[in-house]
Coordinates of N, CA, C and O in Angstrom, one line a residue:
V1 N 90.4 96.2 97.6 CA 90.2 94.4 97.7 C 89.6 93.9 96.6 O 88.8 94.5 95.5
P2 N 90.3 92.8 95.9 CA 90.0 91.9 94.7 C 88.7 91.7 95.0 O 88.0 91.4 95.8
C3 N 87.8 91.7 93.8 CA 86.5 90.9 93.8 C 86.4 89.6 93.2 O 87.2 89.3 92.6
S4 N 85.2 89.0 93.9 CA 84.8 87.4 93.6 C 83.3 87.7 92.9 O 82.9 88.1 93.6
V5 N 83.3 86.9 91.9 CA 82.0 86.4 91.7 C 82.0 85.2 91.2 O 82.8 84.6 90.5
C6 N 80.9 84.5 91.8 CA 81.2 83.0 91.5 C 79.8 82.8 90.4 O 79.2 83.2 90.4
Y7 N 80.7 81.9 89.8 CA 79.9 81.6 88.2 C 80.3 79.9 88.4 O 81.3 79.5 88.1
T8 N 79.5 79.0 88.4 CA 79.5 77.6 88.3 C 78.4 77.2 87.1 O 77.5 77.3 87.5
A9 N 79.2 76.6 86.2 CA 78.2 76.5 85.1 C 77.3 75.1 85.3 O 76.2 75.1 84.8
N10 N 77.7 74.3 86.4 CA 76.9 73.1 86.7 C 76.3 73.2 88.1 O 75.5 72.5 88.5
R11 N 76.3 74.5 88.6 CA 75.6 74.5 90.0 C 75.2 76.1 89.9 O 75.9 77.2 90.3
P12 N 74.2 76.2 89.0 CA 73.3 77.6 88.9 C 73.0 78.6 90.1 O 73.1 79.6 90.1
A13 N 72.8 77.6 91.3 CA 72.2 78.6 92.4 C 73.0 78.7 93.3 O 74.3 77.7 93.8
V14 N 73.6 80.2 93.5 CA 74.6 80.7 94.4 C 74.1 81.3 95.4 O 72.9 82.3 95.4
L15 N 74.1 81.4 96.9 CA 73.7 82.3 97.8 C 74.5 82.4 99.1 O 75.6 81.9 98.9
M16 N 74.7 83.4 99.8 CA 75.5 83.9 100.6 C 74.7 83.8 101.7 O 73.5 84.2 102.1
I17 N 75.4 83.1 102.9 CA 74.4 82.8 104.2 C 75.5 83.5 105.3 O 76.3 83.2 105.8
P18 N 74.8 84.6 106.0 CA 75.5 85.3 107.1 C 75.3 84.7 108.4 O 74.2 84.0 108.6
G19 N 76.3 84.7 109.3 CA 76.3 84.1 110.7 C 76.5 82.6 110.7 O 76.6 82.2 111.7
K20 N 76.9 82.0 109.3 CA 77.4 80.6 109.3 C 78.8 80.5 108.8 O 79.5 81.6 107.9
Y21 N 79.5 79.2 108.8 CA 80.5 79.2 107.9 C 80.5 77.8 107.4 O 81.6 77.4 106.7
T22 N 79.7 77.3 107.4 CA 79.3 76.0 106.5 C 78.0 76.1 106.1 O 76.9 76.7 106.2
C23 N 78.0 75.1 104.4 CA 77.2 75.3 103.9 C 75.8 74.2 104.5 O 76.1 73.1 105.0
P24 N 74.3 74.6 104.2 CA 73.4 73.2 104.3 C 74.1 71.8 103.7 O 75.1 72.0 102.7
T25 N 73.5 70.7 104.1 CA 73.6 69.6 103.4 C 73.3 69.8 102.2 O 72.2 70.6 101.8
G26 N 74.0 69.2 101.3 CA 73.7 69.2 99.9 C 74.2 70.3 99.0 O 74.1 70.5 97.8
W27 N 74.7 71.3 99.8 CA 75.5 72.6 99.1 C 77.1 72.5 99.1 O 77.3 71.7 99.9
N28 N 77.8 73.3 98.1 CA 78.9 73.1 98.0 C 79.5 74.6 98.6 O 79.2 75.6 98.3
T29 N 80.4 74.5 99.4 CA 81.0 75.7 100.0 C 82.2 76.3 99.0 O 83.1 75.6 98.4
E30 N 81.9 77.7 98.6 CA 82.7 78.4 97.6 C 83.8 78.8 98.5 O 85.1 78.7 98.2
Y31 N 83.4 79.7 99.6 CA 84.3 80.4 100.4 C 83.8 80.8 101.6 O 82.3 80.9 101.5
Y32 N 84.3 81.1 102.9 CA 83.9 81.5 104.1 C 84.6 82.6 104.5 O 85.6 82.6 103.9
G33 N 84.2 83.3 104.9 CA 84.9 84.6 105.8 C 83.8 85.0 106.5 O 83.4 85.0 107.5
Y34 N 84.0 86.8 106.6 CA 83.2 87.3 107.6 C 82.6 88.4 106.7 O 82.8 89.2 105.7
L35 N 81.5 88.8 107.4 CA 80.4 89.5 106.7 C 80.7 91.0 107.1 O 81.3 91.5 108.2
M36 N 81.0 91.9 105.9 CA 81.4 93.1 106.2 C 80.4 94.3 105.4 O 79.7 94.0 104.1
T37 N 80.7 95.5 105.8 CA 80.0 96.6 105.0 C 80.6 98.0 105.4 O 81.8 98.0 105.9
A38 N 80.0 99.0 104.9 CA 80.6 100.3 105.0 C 80.4 100.4 106.8 O 79.1 100.3 107.1
H39 N 80.9 101.5 107.2 CA 80.6 102.1 108.4 C 79.4 102.7 108.6 O 78.8 103.2 107.7
Y40 N 78.7 102.6 109.7 CA 77.2 103.0 109.7 C 76.9 104.8 109.7 O 76.1 105.4 109.2
N41 N 78.4 105.5 110.1 CA 78.6 106.6 109.8 C 78.8 107.4 108.3 O 78.7 108.6 108.3
H42 N 79.1 106.2 107.7 CA 79.3 106.8 106.4 C 78.6 106.9 105.5 O 77.2 106.6 105.5
D43 N 78.4 108.3 104.6 CA 77.2 109.0 103.5 C 77.4 107.8 102.4 O 77.5 108.6 101.5
S44 N 76.9 106.6 102.4 CA 77.0 105.7 101.2 C 76.0 104.6 101.7 O 76.1 104.2 102.5
Q45 N 75.5 104.2 100.4 CA 74.8 103.1 100.4 C 75.4 101.8 100.1 O 76.0 101.7 98.9
T46 N 75.5 100.9 100.9 CA 76.2 99.8 100.3 C 75.4 98.5 101.0 O 74.5 98.4 101.4
L47 N 75.9 97.2 100.5 CA 75.4 96.3 100.5 C 76.1 95.2 101.5 O 77.3 95.7 101.6
Y48 N 75.8 94.4 102.2 CA 76.5 93.5 103.2 C 77.3 92.8 102.2 O 76.6 91.9 101.2
S49 N 78.7 92.5 102.3 CA 79.5 91.3 101.6 C 80.4 90.5 102.5 O 81.0 90.5 103.4
C50 N 80.1 89.6 101.7 CA 81.1 88.0 102.6 C 82.6 88.4 101.9 O 82.7 88.0 100.8
M51 N 83.1 88.7 102.9 CA 85.0 88.5 102.8 C 85.7 87.3 103.0 O 85.5 87.0 104.2
D52 N 86.1 86.6 101.8 CA 87.0 85.4 102.2 C 87.9 85.7 103.1 O 88.7 86.6 103.2
A53 N 87.8 84.8 103.9 CA 88.9 84.6 104.9 C 90.2 84.3 104.7 O 91.4 84.6 105.3
G54 N 90.3 83.7 103.4 CA 91.7 83.5 102.7 C 91.9 84.6 101.9 O 92.4 84.5 100.7
L55 N 91.3 86.1 102.1 CA 92.1 87.1 101.4 C 93.1 87.3 100.6 O 94.1 87.0 101.2
E56 N 93.3 87.4 99.5 CA 94.4 87.8 98.7 C 94.5 89.3 98.1 O 93.4 89.7 98.1
V57 N 95.8 89.6 98.2 CA 95.8 90.9 98.0 C 96.6 91.0 96.5 O 97.7 90.2 96.3
I58 N 96.4 92.0 95.7 CA 97.1 92.2 94.5 C 97.7 93.3 94.5 O 98.3 94.2 94.9
A59 N 99.3 93.0 94.1 CA 100.5 93.9 94.2 C 100.7 95.1 93.9 O 99.7 95.2 92.4
G60 N 100.8 95.9 94.1 CA 100.8 97.3 93.7 C 99.6 98.1 94.0 O 99.1 99.1 93.4
T61 N 98.5 97.3 94.9 CA 97.0 98.0 94.8 C 96.9 98.6 96.2 O 95.7 98.6 96.8
G62 N 97.9 99.0 97.0 CA 97.6 99.7 98.3 C 97.4 100.6 98.5 O 97.3 101.1 99.9
L63 N 96.9 101.5 97.3 CA 96.7 103.2 97.3 C 95.5 103.1 98.1 O 94.6 102.5 98.3
N64 N 95.4 104.4 99.1 CA 94.2 104.7 100.0 C 93.9 105.6 99.2 O 94.2 107.1 99.4
D65 N 93.0 105.5 98.4 CA 92.3 107.0 97.6 C 91.3 107.3 98.3 O 90.1 108.1 97.7
A66 N 90.7 107.2 99.4 CA 89.5 107.4 100.4 C 88.2 106.9 99.7 O 87.5 107.7 100.0
G67 N 88.4 105.8 98.9 CA 87.2 105.4 98.8 C 86.5 104.6 99.8 O 86.8 104.8 101.0
L68 N 85.3 103.6 99.5 CA 85.1 102.8 100.2 C 85.6 101.9 101.5 O 86.6 101.5 100.8
F69 N 85.6 102.4 102.7 CA 86.1 101.0 103.6 C 85.2 100.5 104.1 O 84.1 100.4 104.3
F70 N 85.9 99.2 104.2 CA 84.9 97.8 104.8 C 85.3 97.8 106.2 O 86.4 97.8 106.7
F71 N 84.1 97.4 106.8 CA 84.0 97.2 108.2 C 83.3 95.7 108.8 O 82.5 95.5 108.1
H72 N 83.9 95.0 109.7 CA 83.1 93.9 110.1 C 82.1 94.3 110.5 O 81.9 95.4 111.5
V73 N 80.9 93.6 110.4 CA 79.6 93.8 111.2 C 79.8 92.8 112.2 O 80.2 91.5 112.3
E74 N 79.6 93.4 113.6 CA 79.3 92.8 114.8 C 78.2 92.6 115.5 O 77.3 93.5 115.1
I75 N 78.0 91.7 116.1 CA 76.8 91.4 116.9 C 76.7 92.3 118.0 O 77.8 92.6 118.8
A76 N 75.6 93.4 118.1 CA 75.3 94.1 119.3 C 73.8 93.9 119.7 O 72.9 94.1 119.0
S77 N 73.7 93.2 120.7 CA 72.7 93.1 121.4 C 72.7 93.2 123.0 O 73.9 93.0 123.4
H78 N 71.7 93.2 123.7 CA 71.6 93.1 125.1 C 72.3 91.7 125.3 O 71.4 90.9 125.0
P79 N 73.0 91.6 126.4 CA 73.6 90.0 126.7 C 72.2 89.1 127.0 O 72.5 88.0 126.9
S80 N 71.3 89.9 127.9 CA 70.5 88.8 128.5 C 69.2 87.9 127.1 O 68.7 87.5 127.1
L81 N 69.4 88.6 126.3 CA 68.8 88.3 124.8 C 69.8 87.0 124.0 O 68.7 86.7 123.2
C82 N 70.7 87.1 124.4 CA 71.6 85.9 123.9 C 71.6 84.6 124.0 O 72.1 84.0 123.1
P83 N 71.6 84.1 125.7 CA 71.9 82.9 125.9 C 71.1 82.0 124.9 O 69.7 82.2 124.5
P84 N 71.9 80.8 124.6 CA 73.1 80.4 125.0 C 74.5 80.7 124.5 O 75.3 80.3 124.5
Y85 N 74.2 82.2 123.3 CA 75.2 82.4 122.5 C 75.8 83.5 123.3 O 75.3 84.3 124.2
D86 N 77.2 84.0 122.7 CA 78.0 85.1 123.1 C 77.7 86.2 122.3 O 78.2 85.9 121.2
C87 N 77.3 87.2 122.4 CA 76.8 88.3 121.8 C 77.6 89.8 122.0 O 77.0 90.4 121.8
S88 N 78.9 89.5 122.6 CA 79.5 90.7 123.1 C 80.3 91.1 122.1 O 81.6 91.2 122.2
G89 N 79.8 91.8 121.0 CA 80.6 92.3 120.1 C 81.5 91.5 118.8 O 82.5 91.8 118.3
E90 N 81.1 90.3 118.9 CA 81.6 89.1 118.2 C 81.4 89.5 116.4 O 80.4 90.0 116.0
E91 N 82.4 89.3 115.8 CA 82.4 89.5 114.3 C 81.5 88.4 113.5 O 81.8 87.3 114.1
L92 N 80.7 88.8 112.6 CA 79.7 87.8 112.2 C 80.8 87.0 111.0 O 81.1 87.9 110.3
T93 N 80.3 85.7 110.9 CA 80.9 85.0 109.7 C 79.8 85.1 108.6 O 78.6 85.3 108.7
C94 N 80.5 84.3 107.5 CA 79.5 84.2 106.3 C 80.2 83.0 105.5 O 81.3 82.7 105.5
V95 N 79.3 82.8 104.8 CA 79.7 81.2 104.0 C 78.6 81.9 102.6 O 77.7 82.2 102.6
V96 N 79.7 81.5 101.4 CA 79.1 81.5 100.1 C 78.8 80.2 99.5 O 79.7 79.1 99.6
C97 N 77.8 79.5 99.0 CA 77.4 78.1 99.0 C 76.9 78.1 97.6 O 76.0 79.1 97.2
S98 N 76.9 76.8 96.7 CA 76.2 76.9 95.5 C 76.0 75.2 95.5 O 76.1 74.8 95.8
K99 N 75.0 75.3 94.3 CA 74.0 73.9 94.2 C 73.6 73.8 92.6 O 73.4 74.9 92.1

C-alpha cells in the first residue's frame, strides 16, 4: 500500500477524523476514505489508518509477502442503540483535514 504523509507548509495542523468524510468549516480536505486497521485476531499492534478512497497502486508491488493486512473498520453495535443511524456492519469513513 503506498503511504501518504501530509506536509503542508502553510497549514501546520493536520488531523484525521474517523466517522466523517468532510472537514469542519475552516479546514481543508486533504483526502477522505475508509478507516482501516489490522484484523482483531492478528498478533500485531497497529494504529487506525485513513486509507484514501482514491487509492493508487504502484506497478510491480502486488507481491503478497504475508505482511500486515488492512481490514475495514466496521460498526458493530446492538441495533437498538443506533437510531436514527444504521449500525449494521457499515464501514467507517474518515477524512484527513489541514488548517
